[in-house]
Short mmCIF file of C-alpha atoms and ligand atoms in Angstrom, two decimals:
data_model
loop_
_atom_site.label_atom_id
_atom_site.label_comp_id
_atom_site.label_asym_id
_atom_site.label_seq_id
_atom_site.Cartn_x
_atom_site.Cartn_y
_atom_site.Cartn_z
CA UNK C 1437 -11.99 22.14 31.87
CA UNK C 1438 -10.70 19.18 30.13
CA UNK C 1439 -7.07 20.45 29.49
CA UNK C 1440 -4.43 18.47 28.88
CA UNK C 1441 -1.24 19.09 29.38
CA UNK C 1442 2.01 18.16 28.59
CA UNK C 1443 5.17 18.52 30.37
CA UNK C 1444 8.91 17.49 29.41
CA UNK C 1445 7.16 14.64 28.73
CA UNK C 1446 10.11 11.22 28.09
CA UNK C 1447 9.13 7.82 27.71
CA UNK C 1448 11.44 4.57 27.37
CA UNK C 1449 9.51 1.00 27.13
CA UNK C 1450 9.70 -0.70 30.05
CA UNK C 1451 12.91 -2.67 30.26
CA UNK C 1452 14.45 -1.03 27.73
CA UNK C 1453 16.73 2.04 27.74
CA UNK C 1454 16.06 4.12 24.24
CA UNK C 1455 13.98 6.89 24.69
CA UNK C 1456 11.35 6.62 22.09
CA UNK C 1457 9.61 10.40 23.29
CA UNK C 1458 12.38 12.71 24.48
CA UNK C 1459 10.82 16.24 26.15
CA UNK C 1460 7.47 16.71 24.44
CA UNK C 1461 5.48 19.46 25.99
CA UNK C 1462 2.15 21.24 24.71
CA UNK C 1463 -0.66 22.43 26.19
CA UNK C 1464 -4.01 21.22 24.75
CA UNK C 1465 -7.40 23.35 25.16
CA UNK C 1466 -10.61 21.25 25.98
CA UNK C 1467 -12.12 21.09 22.64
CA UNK C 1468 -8.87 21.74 20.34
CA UNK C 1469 -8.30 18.74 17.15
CA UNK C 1470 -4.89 17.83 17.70
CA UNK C 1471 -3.61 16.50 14.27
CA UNK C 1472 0.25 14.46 14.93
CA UNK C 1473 2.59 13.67 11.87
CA UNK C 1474 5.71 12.43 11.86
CA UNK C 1475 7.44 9.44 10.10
CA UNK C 1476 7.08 5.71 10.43
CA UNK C 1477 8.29 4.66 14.17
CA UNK C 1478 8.85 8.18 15.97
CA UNK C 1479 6.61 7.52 18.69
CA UNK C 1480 3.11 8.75 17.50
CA UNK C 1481 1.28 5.41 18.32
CA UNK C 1482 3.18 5.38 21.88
CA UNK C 1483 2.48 9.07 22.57
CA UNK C 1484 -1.06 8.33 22.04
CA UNK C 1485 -0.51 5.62 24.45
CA UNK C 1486 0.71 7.30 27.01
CA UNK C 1487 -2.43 9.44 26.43
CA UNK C 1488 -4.80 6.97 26.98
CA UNK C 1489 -2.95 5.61 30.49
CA UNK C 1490 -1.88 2.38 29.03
CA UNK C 1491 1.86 3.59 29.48
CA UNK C 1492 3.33 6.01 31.99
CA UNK C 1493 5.89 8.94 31.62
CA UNK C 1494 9.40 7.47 32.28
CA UNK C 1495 9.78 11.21 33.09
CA UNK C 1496 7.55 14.43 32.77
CA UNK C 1497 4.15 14.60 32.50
CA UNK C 1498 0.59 14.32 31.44
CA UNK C 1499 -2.25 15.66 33.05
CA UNK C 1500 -6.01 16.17 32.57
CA UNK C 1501 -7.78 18.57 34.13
CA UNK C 1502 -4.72 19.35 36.48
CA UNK C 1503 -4.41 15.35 37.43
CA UNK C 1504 -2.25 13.01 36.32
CA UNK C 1505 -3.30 10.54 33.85
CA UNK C 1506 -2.36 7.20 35.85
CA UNK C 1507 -4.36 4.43 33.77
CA UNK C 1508 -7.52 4.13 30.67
CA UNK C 1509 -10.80 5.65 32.28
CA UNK C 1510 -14.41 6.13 30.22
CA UNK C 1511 -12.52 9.89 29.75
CA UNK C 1512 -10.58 8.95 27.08
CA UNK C 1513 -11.49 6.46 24.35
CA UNK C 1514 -8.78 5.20 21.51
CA UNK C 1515 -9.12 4.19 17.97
CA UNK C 1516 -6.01 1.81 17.73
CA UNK C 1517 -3.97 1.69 14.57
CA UNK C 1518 -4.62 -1.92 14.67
CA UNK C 1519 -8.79 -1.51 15.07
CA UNK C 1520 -8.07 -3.14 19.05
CA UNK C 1521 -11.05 -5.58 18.87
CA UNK C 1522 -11.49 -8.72 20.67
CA UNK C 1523 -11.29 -11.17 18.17
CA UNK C 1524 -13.36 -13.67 20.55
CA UNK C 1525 -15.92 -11.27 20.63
CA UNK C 1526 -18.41 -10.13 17.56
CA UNK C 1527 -18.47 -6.38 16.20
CA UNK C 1528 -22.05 -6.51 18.13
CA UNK C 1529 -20.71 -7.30 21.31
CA UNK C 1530 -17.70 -5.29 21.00
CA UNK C 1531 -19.52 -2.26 20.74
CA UNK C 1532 -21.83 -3.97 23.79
CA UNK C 1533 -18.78 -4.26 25.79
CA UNK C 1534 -17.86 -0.97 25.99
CA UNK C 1535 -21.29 0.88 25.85
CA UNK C 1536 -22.19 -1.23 29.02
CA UNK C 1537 -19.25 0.47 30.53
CA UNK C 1538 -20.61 3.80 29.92
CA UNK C 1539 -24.09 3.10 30.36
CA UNK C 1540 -24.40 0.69 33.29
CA UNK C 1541 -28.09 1.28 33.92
CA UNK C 1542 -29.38 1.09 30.33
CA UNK C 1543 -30.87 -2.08 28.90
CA UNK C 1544 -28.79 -4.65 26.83
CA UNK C 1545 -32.13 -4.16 24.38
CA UNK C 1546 -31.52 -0.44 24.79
CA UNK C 1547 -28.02 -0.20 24.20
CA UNK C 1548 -28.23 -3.06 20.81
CA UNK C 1549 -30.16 -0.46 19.23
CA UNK C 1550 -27.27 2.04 19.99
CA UNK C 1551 -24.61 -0.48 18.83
CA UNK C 1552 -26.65 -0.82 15.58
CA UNK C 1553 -27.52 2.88 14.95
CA UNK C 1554 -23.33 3.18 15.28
CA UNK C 1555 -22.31 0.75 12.89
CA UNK C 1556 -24.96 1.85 10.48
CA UNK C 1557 -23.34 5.60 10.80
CA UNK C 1558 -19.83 5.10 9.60
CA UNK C 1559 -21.77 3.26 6.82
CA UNK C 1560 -22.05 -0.76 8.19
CA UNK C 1561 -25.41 -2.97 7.01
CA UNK C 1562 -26.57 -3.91 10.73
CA UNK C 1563 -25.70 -7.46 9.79
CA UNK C 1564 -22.19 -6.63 10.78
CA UNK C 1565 -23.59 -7.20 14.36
CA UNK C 1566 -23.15 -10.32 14.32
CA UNK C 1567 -19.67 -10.96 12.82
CA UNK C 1568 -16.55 -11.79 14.21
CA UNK C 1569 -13.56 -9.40 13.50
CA UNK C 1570 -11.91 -12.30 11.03
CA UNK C 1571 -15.00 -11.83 8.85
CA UNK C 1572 -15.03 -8.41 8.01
CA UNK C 1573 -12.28 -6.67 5.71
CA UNK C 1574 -10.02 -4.27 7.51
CA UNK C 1575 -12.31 -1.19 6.53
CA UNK C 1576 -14.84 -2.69 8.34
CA UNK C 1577 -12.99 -3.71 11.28
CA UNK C 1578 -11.40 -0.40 11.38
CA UNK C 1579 -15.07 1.27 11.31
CA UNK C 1580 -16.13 -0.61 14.00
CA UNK C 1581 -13.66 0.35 16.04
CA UNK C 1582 -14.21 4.17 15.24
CA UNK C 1583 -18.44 3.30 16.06
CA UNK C 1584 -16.73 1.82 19.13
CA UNK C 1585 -15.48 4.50 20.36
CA UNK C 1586 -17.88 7.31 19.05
CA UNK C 1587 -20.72 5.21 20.78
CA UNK C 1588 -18.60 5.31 23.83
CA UNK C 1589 -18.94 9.69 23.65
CA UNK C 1590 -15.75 10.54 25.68
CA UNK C 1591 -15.03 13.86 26.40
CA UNK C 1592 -11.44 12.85 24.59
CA UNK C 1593 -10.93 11.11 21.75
CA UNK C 1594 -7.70 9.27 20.60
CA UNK C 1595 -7.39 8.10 17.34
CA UNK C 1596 -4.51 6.49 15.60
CA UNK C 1597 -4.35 6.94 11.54
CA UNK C 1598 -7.70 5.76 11.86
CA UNK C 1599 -9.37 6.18 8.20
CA UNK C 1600 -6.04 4.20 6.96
CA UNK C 1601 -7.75 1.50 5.43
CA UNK C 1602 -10.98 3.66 3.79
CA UNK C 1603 -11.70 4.10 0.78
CA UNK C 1604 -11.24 7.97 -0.52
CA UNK C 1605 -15.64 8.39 -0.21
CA UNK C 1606 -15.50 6.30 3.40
CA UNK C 1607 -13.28 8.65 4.43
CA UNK C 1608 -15.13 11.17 3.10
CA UNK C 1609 -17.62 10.53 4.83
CA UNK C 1610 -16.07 9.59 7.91
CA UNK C 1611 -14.31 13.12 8.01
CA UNK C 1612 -17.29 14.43 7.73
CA UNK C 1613 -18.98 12.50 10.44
CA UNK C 1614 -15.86 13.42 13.01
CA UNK C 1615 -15.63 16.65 12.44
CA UNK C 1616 -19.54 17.49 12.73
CA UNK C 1617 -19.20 15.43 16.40
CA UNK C 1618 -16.39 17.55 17.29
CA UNK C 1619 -18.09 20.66 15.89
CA UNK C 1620 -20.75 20.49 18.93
CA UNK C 1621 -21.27 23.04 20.66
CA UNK C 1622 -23.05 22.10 23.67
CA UNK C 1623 -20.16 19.55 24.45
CA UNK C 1624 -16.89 20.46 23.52
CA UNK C 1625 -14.72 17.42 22.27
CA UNK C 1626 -10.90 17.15 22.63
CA UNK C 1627 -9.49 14.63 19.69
CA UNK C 1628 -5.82 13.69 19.05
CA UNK C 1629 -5.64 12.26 15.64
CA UNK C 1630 -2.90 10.58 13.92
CA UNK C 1631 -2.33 11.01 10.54
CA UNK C 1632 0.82 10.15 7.65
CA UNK C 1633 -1.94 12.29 5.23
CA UNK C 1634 -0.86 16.19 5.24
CA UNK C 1635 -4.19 17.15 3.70
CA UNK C 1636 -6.54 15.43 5.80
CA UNK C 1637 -4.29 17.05 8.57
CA UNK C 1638 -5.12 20.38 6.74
CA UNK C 1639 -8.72 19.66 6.83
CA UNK C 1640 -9.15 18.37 10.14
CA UNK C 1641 -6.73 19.92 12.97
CA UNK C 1642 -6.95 23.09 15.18
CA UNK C 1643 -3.41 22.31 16.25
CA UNK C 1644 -0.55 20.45 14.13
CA UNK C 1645 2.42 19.01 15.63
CA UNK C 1646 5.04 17.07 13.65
CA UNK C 1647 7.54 14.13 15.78
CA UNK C 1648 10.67 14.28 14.37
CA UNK C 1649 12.80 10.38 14.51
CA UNK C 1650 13.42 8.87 17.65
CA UNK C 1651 14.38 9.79 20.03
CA UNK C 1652 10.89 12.15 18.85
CA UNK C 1653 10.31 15.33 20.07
CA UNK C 1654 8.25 18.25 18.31
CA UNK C 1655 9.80 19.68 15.43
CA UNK C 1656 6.99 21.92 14.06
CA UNK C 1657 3.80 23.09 15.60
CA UNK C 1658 1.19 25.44 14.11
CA UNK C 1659 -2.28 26.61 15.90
CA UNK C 1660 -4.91 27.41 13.03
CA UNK C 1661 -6.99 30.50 13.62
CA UNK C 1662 -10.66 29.30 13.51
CA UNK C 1663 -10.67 32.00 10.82
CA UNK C 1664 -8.78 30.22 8.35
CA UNK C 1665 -9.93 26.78 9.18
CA UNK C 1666 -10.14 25.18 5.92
CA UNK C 1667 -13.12 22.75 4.43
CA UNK C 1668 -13.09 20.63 1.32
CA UNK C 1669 -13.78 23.61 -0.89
CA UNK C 1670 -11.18 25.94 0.18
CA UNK C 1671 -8.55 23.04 0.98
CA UNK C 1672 -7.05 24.22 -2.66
CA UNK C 1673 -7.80 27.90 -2.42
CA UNK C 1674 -6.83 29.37 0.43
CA UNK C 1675 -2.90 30.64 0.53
CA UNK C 1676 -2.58 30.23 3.88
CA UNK C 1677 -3.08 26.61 3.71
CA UNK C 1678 -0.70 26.34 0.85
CA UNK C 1679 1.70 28.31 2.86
CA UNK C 1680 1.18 25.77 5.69
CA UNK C 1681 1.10 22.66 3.45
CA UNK C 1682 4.46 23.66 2.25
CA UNK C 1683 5.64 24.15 5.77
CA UNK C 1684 4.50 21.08 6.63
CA UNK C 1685 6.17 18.93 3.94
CA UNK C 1686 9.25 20.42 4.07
CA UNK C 1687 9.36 19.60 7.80
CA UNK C 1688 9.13 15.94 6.97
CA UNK C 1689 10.96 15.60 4.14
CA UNK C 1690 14.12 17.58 6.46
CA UNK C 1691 13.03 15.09 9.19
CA UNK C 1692 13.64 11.77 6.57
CA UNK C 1693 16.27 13.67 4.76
CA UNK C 1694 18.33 14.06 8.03
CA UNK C 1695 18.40 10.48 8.94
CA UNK C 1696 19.67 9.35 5.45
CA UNK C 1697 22.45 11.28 5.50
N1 ATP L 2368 5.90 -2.53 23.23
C1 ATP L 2368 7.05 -2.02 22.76
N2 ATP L 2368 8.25 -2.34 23.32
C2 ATP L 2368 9.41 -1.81 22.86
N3 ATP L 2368 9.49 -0.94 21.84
C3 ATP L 2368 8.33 -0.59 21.23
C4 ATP L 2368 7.06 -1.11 21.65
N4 ATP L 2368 6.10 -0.56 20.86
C5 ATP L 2368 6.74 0.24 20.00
N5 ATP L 2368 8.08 0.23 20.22
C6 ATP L 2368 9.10 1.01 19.50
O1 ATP L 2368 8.81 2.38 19.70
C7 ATP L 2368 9.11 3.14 18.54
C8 ATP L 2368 7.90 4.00 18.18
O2 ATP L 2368 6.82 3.14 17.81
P1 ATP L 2368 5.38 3.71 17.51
O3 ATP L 2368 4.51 2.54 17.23
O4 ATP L 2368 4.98 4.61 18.61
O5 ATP L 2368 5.67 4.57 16.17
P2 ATP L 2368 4.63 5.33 15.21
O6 ATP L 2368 5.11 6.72 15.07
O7 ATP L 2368 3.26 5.10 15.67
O8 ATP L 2368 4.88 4.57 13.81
P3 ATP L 2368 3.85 4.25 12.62
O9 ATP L 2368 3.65 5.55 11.87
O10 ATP L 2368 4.58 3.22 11.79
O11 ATP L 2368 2.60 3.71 13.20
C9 ATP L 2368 9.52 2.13 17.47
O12 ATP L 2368 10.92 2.11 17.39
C10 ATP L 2368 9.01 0.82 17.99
O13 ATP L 2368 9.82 -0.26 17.59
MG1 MG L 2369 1.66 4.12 14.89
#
């Protein structure tokens, strides 16, 4: 079981002493969508961070599976808020560089044809192969770096606000696409998502945490029965969700409120 789990978790950058995470704990199921709001600079980005192994606990925990995450393994792949691709380095081989990772034994032939089908999924003309980062718009760099990742199919997924720069139908679509990979059951997924969007949080999450200001810890956290999972018809309807929507704003708005005064 792919659980992760969280324990009085406290991070500091190195060399510095303000505590940007100050005793987070949760427990995470294999296969739960972890949706995490909170305002601009609480931690979110580092937290996911910490996650993926490029940081360590200055104190607490994180484990996965009952060990402790210690460094970035093919386990856990991350959609970074700033896309993360080598600028050196085309979308193509990008995607190359990390599918070869995964899939040492396949062919490079073999694994183009992935790299391609990927691209062309979150909506890319296959032409995008063979551009560097600087030539696509940051919609397209940010898709690559979600068909990055997807083509990479870790067991955990770590994405940071990454539909920011779609279009409302991208993101549609993108949604979409995420939630039907996470929706399999034959391979249950794990995927933290950060989001500053309260419906797509609605639409997407299992779980819901909310970071209040640094130093962040959780201020509000909400499991949603699979019974009242909401889709893009009910989003509206449903008076749970409005009850939770409502939760969820005024949770933020205290959060920001708090610090102005
Ligand atoms: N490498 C670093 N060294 C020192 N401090 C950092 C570093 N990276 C981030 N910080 C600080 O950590 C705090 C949290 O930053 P983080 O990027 O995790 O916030 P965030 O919640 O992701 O914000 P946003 O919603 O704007 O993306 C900020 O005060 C930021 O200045
Ligand atoms: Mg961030």
């Amino acid at each position: 079981m792919n659980d992760i789990v969280v324990e009085n978790l406290s991070f500091a950058y190195e060399g510095t002493d303000r505590l940007i995470l100050d005793g987070i704990s949760m427990h995470i199921n294999e296969g739960d969508f972890v949706c995490l709001l909170g305002q601009s600079g609480c931690g979110k980005s580092t937290f996911l961070r910490l996650l993926a192994g490029l940081e360590h606990a200055t104190s607490g925990s994180i484990k996965m599976d009952g060990e402790e995450i210690k460094g970035a393994d093919l386990n856990r792949s991350v959609v970074f808020q700033d896309y993360g691709l080598f600028p050196w380095k085309t979308a193509g081989d990008n995607i190359l560089l990390a599918l070869r990772q995964r899939y040492p034994q396949r062919s490079k032939k073999e694994l183009r044809e992935v790299a391609i089908d990927m691209l062309q999924q979150v909506g890319l003309n296959a032409d995008v192969y063979k551009k560097y980062p600087k030539e696509l718009s940051g919609g397209m760099q940010q898709r690559c770096a979600i068909a990055r990742s997807f083509s990479m199919d870790p067991p955990v997924l770590l994405m940071d606000e990454p539909f920011g720069a779609l279009d409302a139908v991208t993101r549609a679509r993108l949604q979409d696409m995420l939630l039907s990979l996470w929706n399999n059951e034959s391979e249950k997924k794990t995927v933290f998502f950060v989001t500053h969007d309260v419906e797509e949080a609605l639409l997407l999450a299992s779980r819901i945490f909310v970071f209040g200001q640094s130093p962040s810890h959780i201020i509000f956290e909400r499991t949603i029965d699979p019974a009242d999972r909401s889709t893009r018809e009910t989003l509206y309807k449903s008076t749970k969700v409005a009850e939770l929507r409502e939760a969820l704003i005024a949770n933020i708005n205290q959060d920001v409120m708090s610090r102005m005064d």
